Structures are given as C-alpha cells and as structure tokens.
PDB file of C-alpha atoms in Angstrom:
ATOM      1  CA  MET A 296      11.320 -36.086  35.890  1.00  0.00           C
ATOM      2  CA  ASN A 297      10.980 -33.937  38.948  1.00  0.00           C
ATOM      3  CA  ALA A 298      12.175 -35.318  42.276  1.00  0.00           C
ATOM      4  CA  PRO A 299      10.246 -34.569  45.469  1.00  0.00           C
ATOM      5  CA  THR A 300      12.454 -32.903  48.040  1.00  0.00           C
ATOM      6  CA  PRO A 301      13.282 -35.313  50.872  1.00  0.00           C
ATOM      7  CA  ALA A 302      14.126 -34.324  54.398  1.00  0.00           C
ATOM      8  CA  GLU A 303      17.288 -32.287  54.194  1.00  0.00           C
ATOM      9  CA  PRO A 304      20.029 -33.520  56.547  1.00  0.00           C
ATOM     10  CA  GLN A 305      22.893 -31.393  57.708  1.00  0.00           C
ATOM     11  CA  PRO A 306      24.942 -30.839  54.530  1.00  0.00           C
ATOM     12  CA  THR A 307      28.587 -31.707  54.411  1.00  0.00           C
ATOM     13  CA  PRO A 308      30.914 -29.910  51.990  1.00  0.00           C
ATOM     14  CA  PRO A 309      31.619 -31.785  48.756  1.00  0.00           C
ATOM     15  CA  ALA A 310      34.928 -33.562  49.203  1.00  0.00           C
ATOM     16  CA  THR A 311      35.908 -33.922  45.570  1.00  0.00           C
ATOM     17  CA  LEU A 312      35.362 -32.388  42.171  1.00  0.00           C
ATOM     18  CA  GLY A 313      33.440 -35.540  41.264  1.00  0.00           C
ATOM     19  CA  TRP A 314      30.760 -34.875  43.864  1.00  0.00           C
ATOM     20  CA  SER A 315      30.465 -31.168  43.065  1.00  0.00           C
ATOM     21  CA  VAL A 316      30.427 -31.484  39.252  1.00  0.00           C
ATOM     22  CA  GLY A 317      30.563 -35.094  38.076  1.00  0.00           C
ATOM     23  CA  MET A 318      27.689 -36.486  40.137  1.00  0.00           C
ATOM     24  CA  PRO A 319      25.253 -33.635  39.292  1.00  0.00           C
ATOM     25  CA  ALA A 320      26.120 -34.126  35.619  1.00  0.00           C
ATOM     26  CA  LEU A 321      25.456 -37.853  36.002  1.00  0.00           C
ATOM     27  CA  LEU A 322      22.085 -37.091  37.607  1.00  0.00           C
ATOM     28  CA  VAL A 323      21.091 -34.866  34.676  1.00  0.00           C
ATOM     29  CA  PHE A 324      22.164 -37.573  32.229  1.00  0.00           C
ATOM     30  CA  LEU A 325      20.110 -40.183  34.074  1.00  0.00           C
ATOM     31  CA  TRP A 326      17.137 -37.804  34.119  1.00  0.00           C
ATOM     32  CA  SER A 327      17.362 -37.425  30.341  1.00  0.00           C
ATOM     33  CA  THR A 328      17.332 -41.196  29.802  1.00  0.00           C
ATOM     34  CA  GLY A 329      13.895 -41.389  31.412  1.00  0.00           C
ATOM     35  CA  PHE A 330      12.335 -39.902  28.279  1.00  0.00           C
ATOM     36  CA  VAL A 331      14.415 -42.101  25.984  1.00  0.00           C
ATOM     37  CA  GLY A 332      13.685 -45.202  28.069  1.00  0.00           C
ATOM     38  CA  ALA A 333       9.962 -44.542  27.826  1.00  0.00           C
ATOM     39  CA  LYS A 334      10.145 -44.378  24.039  1.00  0.00           C
ATOM     40  CA  TYR A 335      12.300 -47.505  23.960  1.00  0.00           C
ATOM     41  CA  GLY A 336       9.847 -49.609  25.996  1.00  0.00           C
ATOM     42  CA  LEU A 337       6.455 -48.277  24.910  1.00  0.00           C
ATOM     43  CA  PRO A 338       6.190 -50.361  21.713  1.00  0.00           C
ATOM     44  CA  TYR A 339       5.846 -53.417  23.976  1.00  0.00           C
ATOM     45  CA  ALA A 340       3.355 -52.154  26.598  1.00  0.00           C
ATOM     46  CA  GLU A 341       0.605 -49.555  26.768  1.00  0.00           C
ATOM     47  CA  PRO A 342       1.437 -46.423  28.795  1.00  0.00           C
ATOM     48  CA  PHE A 343      -0.840 -46.883  31.835  1.00  0.00           C
ATOM     49  CA  THR A 344       0.143 -50.548  32.104  1.00  0.00           C
ATOM     50  CA  PHE A 345       3.831 -49.669  31.756  1.00  0.00           C
ATOM     51  CA  VAL A 346       3.845 -47.040  34.503  1.00  0.00           C
ATOM     52  CA  ALA A 347       1.651 -49.182  36.787  1.00  0.00           C
ATOM     53  CA  ILE A 348       4.134 -52.063  36.916  1.00  0.00           C
ATOM     54  CA  ARG A 349       6.955 -49.541  37.237  1.00  0.00           C
ATOM     55  CA  PHE A 350       5.312 -47.907  40.267  1.00  0.00           C
ATOM     56  CA  ALA A 351       4.556 -51.320  41.793  1.00  0.00           C
ATOM     57  CA  LEU A 352       8.147 -52.565  41.614  1.00  0.00           C
ATOM     58  CA  ALA A 353       9.694 -49.236  42.659  1.00  0.00           C
ATOM     59  CA  GLY A 354       7.296 -48.956  45.608  1.00  0.00           C
ATOM     60  CA  ALA A 355       8.119 -52.493  46.715  1.00  0.00           C
ATOM     61  CA  ILE A 356      11.860 -51.826  46.514  1.00  0.00           C
ATOM     62  CA  PHE A 357      11.565 -48.637  48.556  1.00  0.00           C
ATOM     63  CA  ALA A 358       9.274 -50.307  51.107  1.00  0.00           C
ATOM     64  CA  VAL A 359      11.695 -53.196  51.635  1.00  0.00           C
ATOM     65  CA  TYR A 360      14.633 -50.789  51.835  1.00  0.00           C
ATOM     66  CA  ALA A 361      12.762 -48.614  54.350  1.00  0.00           C
ATOM     67  CA  TRP A 362      11.971 -51.671  56.488  1.00  0.00           C
ATOM     68  CA  TRP A 363      15.551 -52.983  56.286  1.00  0.00           C
ATOM     69  CA  SER A 364      17.094 -49.603  57.160  1.00  0.00           C
ATOM     70  CA  GLN A 365      14.443 -48.835  59.808  1.00  0.00           C
ATOM     71  CA  ALA A 366      13.586 -45.532  58.154  1.00  0.00           C
ATOM     72  CA  PRO A 367      11.010 -43.357  59.938  1.00  0.00           C
ATOM     73  CA  TRP A 368       7.498 -43.273  58.475  1.00  0.00           C
ATOM     74  CA  PRO A 369       5.449 -40.053  58.342  1.00  0.00           C
ATOM     75  CA  LYS A 370       3.632 -39.318  61.578  1.00  0.00           C
ATOM     76  CA  GLY A 371      -0.049 -38.370  61.471  1.00  0.00           C
ATOM     77  CA  TRP A 372      -2.617 -38.593  58.701  1.00  0.00           C
ATOM     78  CA  ARG A 373      -1.847 -35.089  57.427  1.00  0.00           C
ATOM     79  CA  ALA A 374       1.752 -36.002  56.671  1.00  0.00           C
ATOM     80  CA  VAL A 375       0.676 -39.227  54.970  1.00  0.00           C
ATOM     81  CA  LEU A 376      -2.017 -37.455  52.951  1.00  0.00           C
ATOM     82  CA  SER A 377       0.430 -34.783  51.794  1.00  0.00           C
ATOM     83  CA  THR A 378       2.849 -37.479  50.646  1.00  0.00           C
ATOM     84  CA  VAL A 379       0.045 -39.282  48.807  1.00  0.00           C
ATOM     85  CA  VAL A 380      -1.030 -36.104  46.989  1.00  0.00           C
ATOM     86  CA  VAL A 381       2.550 -35.340  45.937  1.00  0.00           C
ATOM     87  CA  GLY A 382       2.971 -38.911  44.683  1.00  0.00           C
ATOM     88  CA  MET A 383      -0.219 -38.743  42.632  1.00  0.00           C
ATOM     89  CA  LEU A 384       0.818 -35.445  41.065  1.00  0.00           C
ATOM     90  CA  LEU A 385       4.564 -35.826  40.534  1.00  0.00           C
ATOM     91  CA  HIS A 386       4.590 -39.531  39.697  1.00  0.00           C
ATOM     92  CA  GLY A 387       1.075 -40.653  38.863  1.00  0.00           C
ATOM     93  CA  THR A 388       0.110 -37.705  36.669  1.00  0.00           C
ATOM     94  CA  TYR A 389       3.360 -36.109  35.485  1.00  0.00           C
ATOM     95  CA  LEU A 390       5.221 -39.301  34.604  1.00  0.00           C
ATOM     96  CA  THR A 391       2.115 -40.907  33.138  1.00  0.00           C
ATOM     97  CA  GLY A 392       1.505 -37.797  31.041  1.00  0.00           C
ATOM     98  CA  VAL A 393       5.015 -38.110  29.583  1.00  0.00           C
ATOM     99  CA  PHE A 394       4.465 -41.790  28.775  1.00  0.00           C
ATOM    100  CA  VAL A 395       1.094 -41.115  27.151  1.00  0.00           C
ATOM    101  CA  ALA A 396       2.564 -38.238  25.123  1.00  0.00           C
ATOM    102  CA  ILE A 397       5.440 -40.340  23.809  1.00  0.00           C
ATOM    103  CA  SER A 398       3.103 -43.265  23.068  1.00  0.00           C
ATOM    104  CA  GLU A 399       0.992 -40.878  20.963  1.00  0.00           C
ATOM    105  CA  GLY A 400       4.002 -39.984  18.834  1.00  0.00           C
ATOM    106  CA  THR A 401       5.414 -36.926  20.578  1.00  0.00           C
ATOM    107  CA  PRO A 402       9.214 -36.850  20.152  1.00  0.00           C
ATOM    108  CA  ALA A 403      10.989 -37.577  23.428  1.00  0.00           C
ATOM    109  CA  TRP A 404      12.924 -34.298  23.332  1.00  0.00           C
ATOM    110  CA  VAL A 405       9.696 -32.294  22.833  1.00  0.00           C
ATOM    111  CA  ALA A 406       8.155 -33.988  25.881  1.00  0.00           C
ATOM    112  CA  SER A 407      11.270 -33.191  27.922  1.00  0.00           C
ATOM    113  CA  MET A 408      11.319 -29.561  26.793  1.00  0.00           C
ATOM    114  CA  LEU A 409       7.629 -28.864  27.391  1.00  0.00           C
ATOM    115  CA  THR A 410       7.521 -30.473  30.839  1.00  0.00           C
ATOM    116  CA  GLY A 411      10.904 -28.884  31.634  1.00  0.00           C
ATOM    117  CA  LEU A 412       9.213 -25.474  31.535  1.00  0.00           C
ATOM    118  CA  HIS A 413       7.603 -26.070  34.923  1.00  0.00           C
ATOM    119  CA  PRO A 414       9.922 -23.609  36.741  1.00  0.00           C
ATOM    120  CA  LEU A 415       8.365 -20.831  34.647  1.00  0.00           C
ATOM    121  CA  LEU A 416       4.827 -21.796  35.629  1.00  0.00           C
ATOM    122  CA  THR A 417       5.844 -22.460  39.233  1.00  0.00           C
ATOM    123  CA  ALA A 418       7.329 -18.964  39.571  1.00  0.00           C
ATOM    124  CA  LEU A 419       4.328 -17.379  37.840  1.00  0.00           C
ATOM    125  CA  PHE A 420       1.712 -19.105  39.977  1.00  0.00           C
ATOM    126  CA  ALA A 421       3.760 -18.567  43.128  1.00  0.00           C
ATOM    127  CA  GLY A 422       3.576 -14.863  42.336  1.00  0.00           C
ATOM    128  CA  ILE A 423      -0.192 -15.079  41.863  1.00  0.00           C
ATOM    129  CA  THR A 424      -1.105 -17.376  44.766  1.00  0.00           C
ATOM    130  CA  VAL A 425       1.333 -16.466  47.547  1.00  0.00           C
ATOM    131  CA  GLY A 426       2.233 -12.943  46.494  1.00  0.00           C
ATOM    132  CA  GLU A 427       5.875 -13.539  45.618  1.00  0.00           C
ATOM    133  CA  ARG A 428       7.203 -10.610  43.586  1.00  0.00           C
ATOM    134  CA  ILE A 429       7.929 -11.392  39.933  1.00  0.00           C
ATOM    135  CA  ARG A 430      11.058  -9.516  38.898  1.00  0.00           C
ATOM    136  CA  PRO A 431      11.461  -7.868  35.451  1.00  0.00           C
ATOM    137  CA  LEU A 432      14.129 -10.400  34.532  1.00  0.00           C
ATOM    138  CA  GLN A 433      11.636 -13.180  35.251  1.00  0.00           C
ATOM    139  CA  TRP A 434       9.041 -11.573  32.980  1.00  0.00           C
ATOM    140  CA  LEU A 435      11.690 -11.601  30.257  1.00  0.00           C
ATOM    141  CA  GLY A 436      12.242 -15.284  30.997  1.00  0.00           C
ATOM    142  CA  PHE A 437       8.513 -15.977  30.592  1.00  0.00           C
ATOM    143  CA  ALA A 438       8.527 -14.212  27.219  1.00  0.00           C
ATOM    144  CA  LEU A 439      11.576 -16.149  26.021  1.00  0.00           C
ATOM    145  CA  GLY A 440      10.026 -19.418  27.187  1.00  0.00           C
ATOM    146  CA  LEU A 441       6.833 -18.737  25.240  1.00  0.00           C
ATOM    147  CA  ALA A 442       8.878 -17.762  22.180  1.00  0.00           C
ATOM    148  CA  GLY A 443      10.824 -21.013  22.476  1.00  0.00           C
ATOM    149  CA  ILE A 444       7.605 -23.038  22.640  1.00  0.00           C
ATOM    150  CA  GLY A 445       6.313 -21.184  19.594  1.00  0.00           C
ATOM    151  CA  LEU A 446       9.417 -22.013  17.566  1.00  0.00           C
ATOM    152  CA  VAL A 447       9.257 -25.683  18.523  1.00  0.00           C
ATOM    153  CA  LEU A 448       5.538 -26.128  17.866  1.00  0.00           C
ATOM    154  CA  TRP A 449       5.239 -23.853  14.822  1.00  0.00           C
ATOM    155  CA  ARG A 450       4.832 -25.868  11.646  1.00  0.00           C
ATOM    156  CA  SER A 451       6.444 -24.747   8.437  1.00  0.00           C
ATOM    157  CA  GLY A 452       5.003 -25.710   5.083  1.00  0.00           C
ATOM    158  CA  SER A 453       6.997 -28.927   4.881  1.00  0.00           C
ATOM    159  CA  GLY A 454       7.122 -29.658   8.601  1.00  0.00           C
ATOM    160  CA  SER A 455       5.394 -32.523  10.383  1.00  0.00           C
ATOM    161  CA  VAL A 456       2.466 -32.001  12.710  1.00  0.00           C
ATOM    162  CA  LEU A 457       3.013 -32.816  16.366  1.00  0.00           C
ATOM    163  CA  PRO A 458       0.180 -35.026  17.694  1.00  0.00           C
ATOM    164  CA  ALA A 459      -2.534 -33.069  19.496  1.00  0.00           C
ATOM    165  CA  ALA A 460      -3.168 -35.880  22.010  1.00  0.00           C
ATOM    166  CA  GLY A 461       0.528 -35.988  22.851  1.00  0.00           C
ATOM    167  CA  LEU A 462       0.713 -32.222  23.371  1.00  0.00           C
ATOM    168  CA  ILE A 463      -2.366 -32.363  25.616  1.00  0.00           C
ATOM    169  CA  ALA A 464      -0.743 -35.140  27.661  1.00  0.00           C
ATOM    170  CA  CYS A 465       2.410 -33.009  27.978  1.00  0.00           C
ATOM    171  CA  GLY A 466       0.241 -30.115  29.132  1.00  0.00           C
ATOM    172  CA  VAL A 467      -1.415 -32.294  31.770  1.00  0.00           C
ATOM    173  CA  GLY A 468       1.984 -33.524  32.932  1.00  0.00           C
ATOM    174  CA  LEU A 469       3.333 -29.970  33.066  1.00  0.00           C
ATOM    175  CA  ALA A 470       0.322 -28.801  35.092  1.00  0.00           C
ATOM    176  CA  ALA A 471       0.727 -31.725  37.504  1.00  0.00           C
ATOM    177  CA  LEU A 472       4.449 -31.092  37.899  1.00  0.00           C
ATOM    178  CA  THR A 473       3.818 -27.406  38.596  1.00  0.00           C
ATOM    179  CA  SER A 474       0.942 -27.961  41.016  1.00  0.00           C
ATOM    180  CA  GLY A 475       2.811 -30.781  42.759  1.00  0.00           C
ATOM    181  CA  THR A 476       5.841 -28.542  43.247  1.00  0.00           C
ATOM    182  CA  LEU A 477       3.671 -25.731  44.626  1.00  0.00           C
ATOM    183  CA  PHE A 478       1.725 -28.132  46.871  1.00  0.00           C
ATOM    184  CA  GLN A 479       4.896 -29.621  48.261  1.00  0.00           C
ATOM    185  CA  LYS A 480       6.344 -26.166  48.822  1.00  0.00           C
ATOM    186  CA  ARG A 481       3.295 -25.042  50.771  1.00  0.00           C
ATOM    187  CA  PHE A 482       1.957 -28.167  52.482  1.00  0.00           C
ATOM    188  CA  GLY A 483       4.597 -30.858  52.086  1.00  0.00           C
ATOM    189  CA  THR A 484       6.316 -32.349  55.092  1.00  0.00           C
ATOM    190  CA  ALA A 485       9.981 -33.237  55.435  1.00  0.00           C
ATOM    191  CA  ALA A 486       9.459 -36.954  54.808  1.00  0.00           C
ATOM    192  CA  ASP A 487      12.299 -39.430  54.755  1.00  0.00           C
ATOM    193  CA  LEU A 488      13.273 -40.246  51.162  1.00  0.00           C
ATOM    194  CA  ARG A 489      12.887 -43.996  51.588  1.00  0.00           C
ATOM    195  CA  THR A 490       9.457 -44.119  53.234  1.00  0.00           C
ATOM    196  CA  GLY A 491       8.226 -41.044  51.376  1.00  0.00           C
ATOM    197  CA  GLN A 492       9.075 -42.599  48.013  1.00  0.00           C
ATOM    198  CA  ALA A 493       7.415 -45.898  48.980  1.00  0.00           C
ATOM    199  CA  ILE A 494       4.171 -44.058  49.781  1.00  0.00           C
ATOM    200  CA  GLN A 495       4.381 -41.894  46.677  1.00  0.00           C
ATOM    201  CA  GLN A 496       5.009 -44.822  44.334  1.00  0.00           C
ATOM    202  CA  PHE A 497       2.060 -46.810  45.738  1.00  0.00           C
ATOM    203  CA  ALA A 498      -0.158 -43.708  45.597  1.00  0.00           C
ATOM    204  CA  ALA A 499       0.739 -43.297  41.926  1.00  0.00           C
ATOM    205  CA  LEU A 500       0.010 -46.994  41.373  1.00  0.00           C
ATOM    206  CA  ALA A 501      -3.454 -46.597  42.906  1.00  0.00           C
ATOM    207  CA  LEU A 502      -4.130 -43.630  40.621  1.00  0.00           C
ATOM    208  CA  VAL A 503      -3.124 -45.162  37.276  1.00  0.00           C
ATOM    209  CA  THR A 504      -4.229 -48.790  37.700  1.00  0.00           C
ATOM    210  CA  PRO A 505      -7.954 -48.106  37.082  1.00  0.00           C
ATOM    211  CA  PHE A 506      -7.065 -46.387  33.783  1.00  0.00           C
ATOM    212  CA  ALA A 507      -5.099 -49.444  32.675  1.00  0.00           C
ATOM    213  CA  PHE A 508      -8.157 -51.628  33.306  1.00  0.00           C
ATOM    214  CA  MET A 509     -10.602 -49.202  31.697  1.00  0.00           C
ATOM    215  CA  PHE A 510      -8.709 -48.232  28.552  1.00  0.00           C
ATOM    216  CA  GLU A 511      -5.988 -50.793  27.865  1.00  0.00           C
ATOM    217  CA  SER A 512      -5.584 -54.473  27.115  1.00  0.00           C
ATOM    218  CA  ARG A 513      -2.792 -54.764  29.743  1.00  0.00           C
ATOM    219  CA  VAL A 514      -0.840 -57.030  27.393  1.00  0.00           C
ATOM    220  CA  ILE A 515       2.937 -56.821  27.863  1.00  0.00           C
ATOM    221  CA  HIS A 516       5.414 -58.239  25.374  1.00  0.00           C
ATOM    222  CA  TRP A 517       8.347 -59.261  27.563  1.00  0.00           C
ATOM    223  CA  THR A 518      11.027 -58.802  24.944  1.00  0.00           C
ATOM    224  CA  GLY A 519      14.637 -58.141  25.798  1.00  0.00           C
ATOM    225  CA  GLU A 520      14.178 -54.495  24.806  1.00  0.00           C
ATOM    226  CA  PHE A 521      11.190 -54.066  27.116  1.00  0.00           C
ATOM    227  CA  VAL A 522      12.858 -55.797  30.071  1.00  0.00           C
ATOM    228  CA  PHE A 523      15.908 -53.576  29.661  1.00  0.00           C
ATOM    229  CA  ALA A 524      13.797 -50.396  29.463  1.00  0.00           C
ATOM    230  CA  PHE A 525      11.617 -51.475  32.403  1.00  0.00           C
ATOM    231  CA  LEU A 526      14.537 -52.326  34.679  1.00  0.00           C
ATOM    232  CA  TRP A 527      16.410 -49.179  33.670  1.00  0.00           C
ATOM    233  CA  LEU A 528      13.430 -46.926  34.388  1.00  0.00           C
ATOM    234  CA  THR A 529      12.537 -48.708  37.617  1.00  0.00           C
ATOM    235  CA  VAL A 530      15.783 -49.743  39.268  1.00  0.00           C
ATOM    236  CA  VAL A 531      18.297 -47.287  37.833  1.00  0.00           C
ATOM    237  CA  LEU A 532      16.031 -44.217  37.686  1.00  0.00           C
ATOM    238  CA  SER A 533      13.201 -44.640  40.216  1.00  0.00           C
ATOM    239  CA  VAL A 534      15.554 -46.076  42.851  1.00  0.00           C
ATOM    240  CA  GLY A 535      19.140 -45.262  41.897  1.00  0.00           C
ATOM    241  CA  MET A 536      18.565 -41.729  40.649  1.00  0.00           C
ATOM    242  CA  PHE A 537      16.589 -40.680  43.720  1.00  0.00           C
ATOM    243  CA  SER A 538      19.256 -42.192  45.963  1.00  0.00           C
ATOM    244  CA  LEU A 539      21.904 -40.194  44.101  1.00  0.00           C
ATOM    245  CA  LEU A 540      19.819 -37.047  44.573  1.00  0.00           C
ATOM    246  CA  TYR A 541      19.632 -37.782  48.311  1.00  0.00           C
ATOM    247  CA  MET A 542      23.410 -38.129  48.526  1.00  0.00           C
ATOM    248  CA  LEU A 543      23.894 -34.879  46.597  1.00  0.00           C
ATOM    249  CA  ILE A 544      21.652 -33.080  49.052  1.00  0.00           C
ATOM    250  CA  ARG A 545      23.672 -34.517  51.938  1.00  0.00           C
ATOM    251  CA  ARG A 546      26.866 -33.160  50.382  1.00  0.00           C
ATOM    252  CA  GLY A 547      25.360 -29.762  49.571  1.00  0.00           C
ATOM    253  CA  ALA A 548      25.846 -30.170  45.810  1.00  0.00           C
ATOM    254  CA  VAL A 549      22.184 -30.047  44.799  1.00  0.00           C
ATOM    255  CA  SER A 550      22.530 -26.441  43.565  1.00  0.00           C
ATOM    256  CA  LYS A 551      24.864 -27.752  40.851  1.00  0.00           C
ATOM    257  CA  VAL A 552      22.009 -29.918  39.576  1.00  0.00           C
ATOM    258  CA  ALA A 553      19.672 -26.989  39.011  1.00  0.00           C
ATOM    259  CA  SER A 554      22.268 -25.172  36.920  1.00  0.00           C
ATOM    260  CA  LEU A 555      22.655 -28.201  34.624  1.00  0.00           C
ATOM    261  CA  PHE A 556      18.996 -29.132  34.152  1.00  0.00           C
ATOM    262  CA  TYR A 557      18.665 -26.696  31.252  1.00  0.00           C
ATOM    263  CA  LEU A 558      20.751 -29.208  29.290  1.00  0.00           C
ATOM    264  CA  VAL A 559      18.201 -32.034  29.602  1.00  0.00           C
ATOM    265  CA  PRO A 560      16.197 -31.340  26.384  1.00  0.00           C
ATOM    266  CA  PRO A 561      19.318 -31.020  24.183  1.00  0.00           C
ATOM    267  CA  VAL A 562      20.731 -34.218  25.710  1.00  0.00           C
ATOM    268  CA  VAL A 563      17.435 -36.017  25.067  1.00  0.00           C
ATOM    269  CA  ALA A 564      17.408 -34.687  21.490  1.00  0.00           C
ATOM    270  CA  LEU A 565      20.953 -36.000  20.929  1.00  0.00           C
ATOM    271  CA  GLU A 566      20.115 -39.403  22.418  1.00  0.00           C
ATOM    272  CA  SER A 567      16.893 -39.629  20.390  1.00  0.00           C
ATOM    273  CA  PHE A 568      18.743 -38.772  17.178  1.00  0.00           C
ATOM    274  CA  PHE A 569      21.178 -41.666  17.568  1.00  0.00           C
ATOM    275  CA  LEU A 570      18.640 -44.173  18.937  1.00  0.00           C
ATOM    276  CA  PHE A 571      15.435 -43.333  17.065  1.00  0.00           C
ATOM    277  CA  ASP A 572      16.518 -41.066  14.173  1.00  0.00           C
ATOM    278  CA  GLU A 573      14.464 -38.179  15.595  1.00  0.00           C
ATOM    279  CA  VAL A 574      15.530 -35.124  13.613  1.00  0.00           C
ATOM    280  CA  VAL A 575      15.593 -31.652  15.150  1.00  0.00           C
ATOM    281  CA  THR A 576      15.474 -28.652  12.818  1.00  0.00           C
ATOM    282  CA  LEU A 577      17.514 -25.486  13.331  1.00  0.00           C
ATOM    283  CA  ARG A 578      14.298 -23.649  14.190  1.00  0.00           C
ATOM    284  CA  GLN A 579      13.537 -26.187  16.921  1.00  0.00           C
ATOM    285  CA  VAL A 580      17.107 -25.958  18.220  1.00  0.00           C
ATOM    286  CA  ALA A 581      16.615 -22.195  18.489  1.00  0.00           C
ATOM    287  CA  GLY A 582      13.370 -22.840  20.361  1.00  0.00           C
ATOM    288  CA  MET A 583      15.136 -25.134  22.835  1.00  0.00           C
ATOM    289  CA  VAL A 584      17.839 -22.519  23.411  1.00  0.00           C
ATOM    290  CA  LEU A 585      15.272 -19.747  23.989  1.00  0.00           C
ATOM    291  CA  ALA A 586      13.253 -21.909  26.359  1.00  0.00           C
ATOM    292  CA  GLY A 587      16.390 -22.887  28.282  1.00  0.00           C
ATOM    293  CA  VAL A 588      17.470 -19.251  28.619  1.00  0.00           C
ATOM    294  CA  GLY A 589      13.944 -18.388  29.759  1.00  0.00           C
ATOM    295  CA  VAL A 590      14.005 -21.034  32.488  1.00  0.00           C
ATOM    296  CA  ALA A 591      17.491 -19.886  33.549  1.00  0.00           C
ATOM    297  CA  LEU A 592      16.304 -16.272  33.914  1.00  0.00           C
ATOM    298  CA  VAL A 593      13.194 -17.245  35.854  1.00  0.00           C
ATOM    299  CA  THR A 594      15.071 -19.486  38.299  1.00  0.00           C
ATOM    300  CA  ARG A 595      18.070 -17.180  38.731  1.00  0.00           C
ATOM    301  CA  PRO A 596      18.209 -15.974  42.340  1.00  0.00           C
ATOM    302  CA  PRO A 597      17.863 -12.221  42.859  1.00  0.00           C
ATOM    303  CA  ARG A 598      20.950 -10.153  43.584  1.00  0.00           C
ATOM    304  CA  ARG A 599      21.343  -9.024  47.156  1.00  0.00           C
TER     305      ARG A 599
END
C-alpha cells in the first residue's frame, strides 16, 4: 500500500538500532497486514462500501489532527488539485482495486505481489516519458519480474484458476499506483503529511462513494471481526502507519524500508496460510522470489 511522500524535513541520524532496522521492519509488517485485513473484513461489507467508510474515518482523523496541530494546508489551487489527484490514484483507485480483487477471490498474497511490481512499471514508464536511461541490469529485472508473474499465474493441470475479475482489479490498482507515483514525482508538491493525507482521503472518498451507491447494497454486518478489521485498517494502518513513515523520514531511515519491501508478498503469504489456509505451491514461491529479485534489480541505484 504505497505511501505518498510527505514534505521531507531535515533528517536526523537514527539514534538506535531500533529506528534504523526495527521500525522499518515494523512498517513492512504493518503494510503486509493491509492485504490480510482486507480479506478478514470483506465477508461483512462490500468492497466499495468498506473503503468508503475507511476513507471517511481516516480523513476525519487527519483533519482533526491537522487542525489541532495547526499544520499548514497546501497553498494555491494547483497544490490542492495535485494532492486530490494523488489521493484518487494512490488511495481511491489502488486500494479499492486491491479490495475488489480480494473480494473476487484473489488470494491476498497474489494481490500484494502483483501490485508490488509497481517499481518495475514506474522505472519503465519513467524511461519512456521523461527519458531516464534504463540500465541493462534493469532490463534483466523486468524479465525476471515477468517470469515471476508467469510462474504465479500459470495453471498446471490440477491447479486452481485465479479469478479474471480479481486479476483485472489488481491490474487497475497496479496502473493507478504506477501513474500516481509518476504524477507525484513530476507534479506533486511537498505537502504536509497531516493536511495532505486529509485531502487525499476525502478525495478518495469522493471517488468511490458513487460506485458504492450504483453497484452495492451498502449493507454492513458490524460483527466483532469486521470492527476489528475496520479499526485496524483505518486507525493502525491509515493513520498509525503513515505517521511511522513520517517519523522514519525525519530520522533518515526510509531507505531501510525500500530494502525490506521485497519481503511483503512472502509475509502476506505466511499470514494468509495461518489465517485463511491459503496454500502456496513451490512454483508460486519461485515466482515470488523471481519477482522480488526483479524489483530489487530495477530499484537498485546505479554505481557511481
């Protein structure tokens, strides 16, 4: 679940091993639980309805926090519009695509792996649109990523078929995550995390709410399982995880996060196995490994 980059304050060196290693690892773990939490709560609410109430509560929390802490709001309509577009892409479309995919029967770890390939597409389209040179090692990474996808999606004679609607939703989410990252890189402003997230959450809410009214019953079963999943996804992830990311950026430890994000799909697969009995074959494990190596090669900084 890709975090928009907030305004970057002057970094301070990490003071402890916990901030340089432990906190980035915690962030990756929390990120992985977003996919599991979606699967845990979706039996009790339809996907557009689920994400709509999540965006509403998260936006309200950020707005109140921004008011209480007197955080600066974006200045000028261009800055506001850029924040709105990023919110609609990274939250409204990407996150909703993941929820729709999982609701259609896509395993949580498959959704995490497919959408986790966005660094490959981001690097590829950056090379096409802004003329950034694609290095030979990156081309190898693209090839390994495609091979990994092939191993995961390829069906053997006795294998189960992954739902087409779920894969399409993952594709839409991946495209939104990639385009949102590129848009933010080119046009995004250095918005404050608190006010920027409030605007982005409400922009995502405005995007998905009409779909909930057009295509869903909007019935929510407020079971204990749903309340737990909803509060975890909203308070712990939408608010707590982004706050942790902000603190990591302040301490200059955000680079540690990038090096650990390749572990998200395997962590999701392990969590899904124990919680939902989702089985991963050796062929699919090999696909995850290839895709992770591909992403690592694409995002590896060039030698100087």
